[in-house]
Short mmCIF file of C-alpha atoms (C1' of nucleotides) in Angstrom, two decimals:
data_model
loop_
_atom_site.label_atom_id
_atom_site.label_comp_id
_atom_site.label_asym_id
_atom_site.label_seq_id
_atom_site.Cartn_x
_atom_site.Cartn_y
_atom_site.Cartn_z
CA MET A 384 15.26 -73.50 55.75
CA GLN A 385 12.15 -71.40 56.30
CA TYR A 386 9.59 -72.14 59.03
CA TRP A 387 5.85 -71.42 59.10
CA LEU A 388 2.75 -71.57 61.19
CA VAL A 389 -0.77 -72.15 59.91
CA LYS A 390 -4.01 -71.89 61.81
CA SER A 391 -7.13 -73.95 61.62
CA GLU A 392 -10.27 -74.08 63.69
CA PRO A 393 -10.52 -77.68 64.89
CA GLY A 394 -14.22 -77.66 64.02
CA ALA A 395 -13.34 -76.93 60.41
CA TYR A 396 -10.20 -79.05 60.08
CA SER A 397 -8.51 -80.55 63.07
CA TRP A 398 -5.01 -81.82 63.73
CA GLU A 399 -6.52 -85.21 64.62
CA ARG A 400 -8.01 -85.44 61.16
CA PHE A 401 -4.79 -84.27 59.55
CA LYS A 402 -2.86 -86.93 61.46
CA LYS A 403 -5.29 -89.63 60.38
CA GLU A 404 -5.32 -88.58 56.72
CA GLY A 405 -1.52 -88.06 56.59
CA LYS A 406 -1.73 -85.16 54.17
CA THR A 407 -4.09 -82.45 53.05
CA VAL A 408 -4.52 -79.62 50.53
CA TRP A 409 -4.37 -76.37 52.41
CA ASP A 410 -7.12 -74.51 50.66
CA GLY A 411 -9.56 -71.73 51.33
CA VAL A 412 -7.02 -69.01 52.11
CA ARG A 413 -8.63 -65.74 51.02
CA ASN A 414 -6.27 -63.14 52.42
CA TYR A 415 -3.51 -61.64 50.29
CA GLN A 416 -0.84 -61.66 53.02
CA ALA A 417 -1.58 -65.27 53.90
CA ARG A 418 -1.64 -66.12 50.20
CA ASN A 419 1.77 -64.49 49.69
CA ASN A 420 3.13 -66.61 52.51
CA LEU A 421 1.74 -69.82 50.92
CA LYS A 422 3.59 -68.86 47.72
CA GLU A 423 6.84 -68.61 49.60
CA MET A 424 6.64 -72.11 51.01
CA LYS A 425 9.20 -74.54 49.66
CA LYS A 426 8.99 -78.27 49.54
CA GLY A 427 10.43 -79.72 52.76
CA ASN A 428 9.74 -76.56 54.86
CA LEU A 429 8.35 -77.37 58.29
CA VAL A 430 4.96 -75.87 59.32
CA LEU A 431 3.49 -75.69 62.82
CA PHE A 432 -0.24 -76.53 62.96
CA TYR A 433 -2.15 -74.29 65.40
CA HIS A 434 -5.76 -74.76 66.64
CA SER A 435 -7.61 -71.45 66.81
CA ASN A 436 -10.78 -70.64 68.80
CA GLU A 437 -10.97 -74.01 70.55
CA GLY A 438 -8.04 -75.70 72.23
CA MET A 439 -5.82 -72.73 71.24
CA ALA A 440 -2.42 -74.39 70.96
CA VAL A 441 0.23 -75.57 68.55
CA GLN A 442 -0.54 -79.28 68.02
CA GLY A 443 2.22 -80.60 65.81
CA ILE A 444 4.42 -80.23 62.82
CA ALA A 445 3.60 -80.62 59.13
CA LYS A 446 5.95 -80.61 56.11
CA VAL A 447 5.33 -78.92 52.77
CA SER A 448 4.99 -81.80 50.31
CA ARG A 449 3.87 -79.77 47.26
CA GLU A 450 4.56 -76.10 46.50
CA PHE A 451 1.79 -73.69 45.59
CA PHE A 452 -0.82 -74.39 42.90
CA GLN A 453 -4.26 -73.07 41.97
CA ASP A 454 -6.68 -73.42 44.92
CA PRO A 455 -8.94 -76.28 43.83
CA GLY A 456 -11.85 -74.65 45.66
CA THR A 457 -12.05 -71.72 43.26
CA ASP A 458 -11.44 -70.70 39.63
CA ASP A 459 -10.17 -67.36 40.80
CA ALA A 460 -6.48 -67.33 39.81
CA ARG A 461 -5.57 -65.14 42.75
CA TRP A 462 -5.89 -67.91 45.33
CA VAL A 463 -3.45 -70.76 45.82
CA SER A 464 -3.00 -73.91 47.95
CA VAL A 465 -0.07 -75.95 49.08
CA GLU A 466 -0.09 -79.62 50.13
CA LEU A 467 0.97 -80.41 53.69
CA SER A 468 1.96 -83.81 55.00
CA TYR A 469 2.04 -85.10 58.55
CA TYR A 470 5.47 -84.91 60.07
CA GLN A 471 5.42 -85.07 63.90
CA GLU A 472 3.12 -84.59 66.85
CA LEU A 473 4.16 -82.51 69.83
CA LYS A 474 4.20 -84.44 73.13
CA HIS A 475 2.54 -81.49 74.75
CA PRO A 476 0.48 -78.95 72.75
CA VAL A 477 1.96 -75.46 73.28
CA SER A 478 -0.85 -73.17 74.33
CA LEU A 479 -1.34 -69.54 73.33
CA GLN A 480 -1.02 -68.65 77.04
CA GLN A 481 2.34 -70.32 77.24
CA MET A 482 3.57 -68.48 74.19
CA LYS A 483 2.34 -65.14 75.50
CA ALA A 484 4.22 -65.72 78.73
CA ASP A 485 7.46 -66.68 76.95
CA SER A 486 10.06 -63.98 76.35
CA ILE A 487 11.18 -65.46 73.00
CA LEU A 488 7.55 -65.91 71.78
CA GLU A 489 5.73 -62.87 73.11
CA ASN A 490 6.22 -60.96 69.85
CA ILE A 491 5.41 -63.82 67.51
CA GLY A 492 3.16 -63.03 64.51
CA LEU A 493 0.50 -65.22 66.00
CA ILE A 494 0.11 -62.83 68.88
CA ARG A 495 0.92 -59.51 67.14
CA GLN A 496 -1.33 -60.11 64.17
CA SER A 497 -3.98 -62.45 65.47
CA ARG A 498 -6.06 -62.63 62.30
CA LEU A 499 -3.34 -63.76 59.91
CA SER A 500 -3.76 -67.52 59.19
CA VAL A 501 -0.40 -68.27 57.46
CA MET A 502 2.77 -66.70 58.75
CA PRO A 503 6.52 -67.14 58.80
CA LEU A 504 8.39 -67.97 61.98
CA LYS A 505 11.92 -67.13 62.93
CA VAL A 506 14.17 -70.15 63.52
CA GLU A 507 14.44 -69.28 67.16
CA GLU A 508 10.66 -69.00 67.51
CA PHE A 509 10.21 -72.35 65.84
CA ASP A 510 12.89 -74.00 67.96
CA ARG A 511 11.45 -72.53 71.15
CA ILE A 512 7.96 -73.89 70.42
CA ILE A 513 9.46 -77.34 69.63
CA SER A 514 11.46 -77.40 72.82
CA LEU A 515 8.36 -76.36 74.87
CA GLY A 516 6.27 -79.05 73.09
CA MET A 517 8.76 -81.86 73.37
CA GLY A 518 10.18 -81.06 76.81
"C1'" DG B 138 -21.90 -63.78 73.27
"C1'" DC B 139 -19.10 -59.79 73.00
"C1'" DC B 140 -15.80 -56.99 71.06
"C1'" DA B 141 -11.22 -55.42 69.09
"C1'" DA B 142 -8.59 -55.65 65.09
"C1'" DC B 143 -8.49 -55.40 60.57
"C1'" DG B 144 -9.66 -56.44 55.67
"C1'" DT B 145 -12.99 -55.36 51.94
"C1'" DT B 146 -16.50 -52.81 49.54
"C1'" DG B 147 -18.69 -49.07 47.55
"C1'" DG B 148 -20.26 -44.23 47.41
"C1'" DC B 149 -18.57 -39.83 46.63
"C1'" DG C 139 -8.15 -41.65 46.58
"C1'" DC C 140 -10.66 -41.29 50.90
"C1'" DC C 141 -13.40 -43.10 54.31
"C1'" DA C 142 -17.68 -44.97 56.35
"C1'" DA C 143 -20.03 -49.18 56.60
"C1'" DC C 144 -19.81 -53.70 56.97
"C1'" DG C 145 -18.08 -58.55 57.40
"C1'" DT C 146 -14.85 -61.86 59.40
"C1'" DT C 147 -11.57 -63.75 62.64
"C1'" DG C 148 -10.32 -65.10 66.88
"C1'" DG C 149 -9.38 -64.25 71.91
"C1'" DC C 150 -11.76 -63.71 76.07
#
DNA sequence: GCCAACGTTGGC
DNA sequence: GCCAACGTTGGC
């Protein structure tokens, strides 16, 4: 099982909206590294949903419900999307500050490479965020 | 609002 | 192929 983290500015697409809609096409990724990560996602993989810029925190968990396909927002064959479905909400959002202060999470991709919007997580990183968010 | 990090573009 | 200029992201 592979674990992931995706970022969204809540003003552009929020966790609240995702929760209400139940699923969404994750489109608009225009960065090769992020695109490569989208292509690696397998159906059933779990994906943390992080709010950037405002309310900077992991909000909840999504599940990959459809593997990559052409991004419907463009005809350019380089760019792909996946479909994500609502899975579970964290009891307490896990803030960037909390992650920076945590010895397991201090070297997470989110902190090391702050501009990447789709990234893999190690199992122990995923588990640590869940335990902080559900504890 | 500022700025660091970093990806992209285009001239040479 | 190099690199300066420029644009974007995202934390503060």
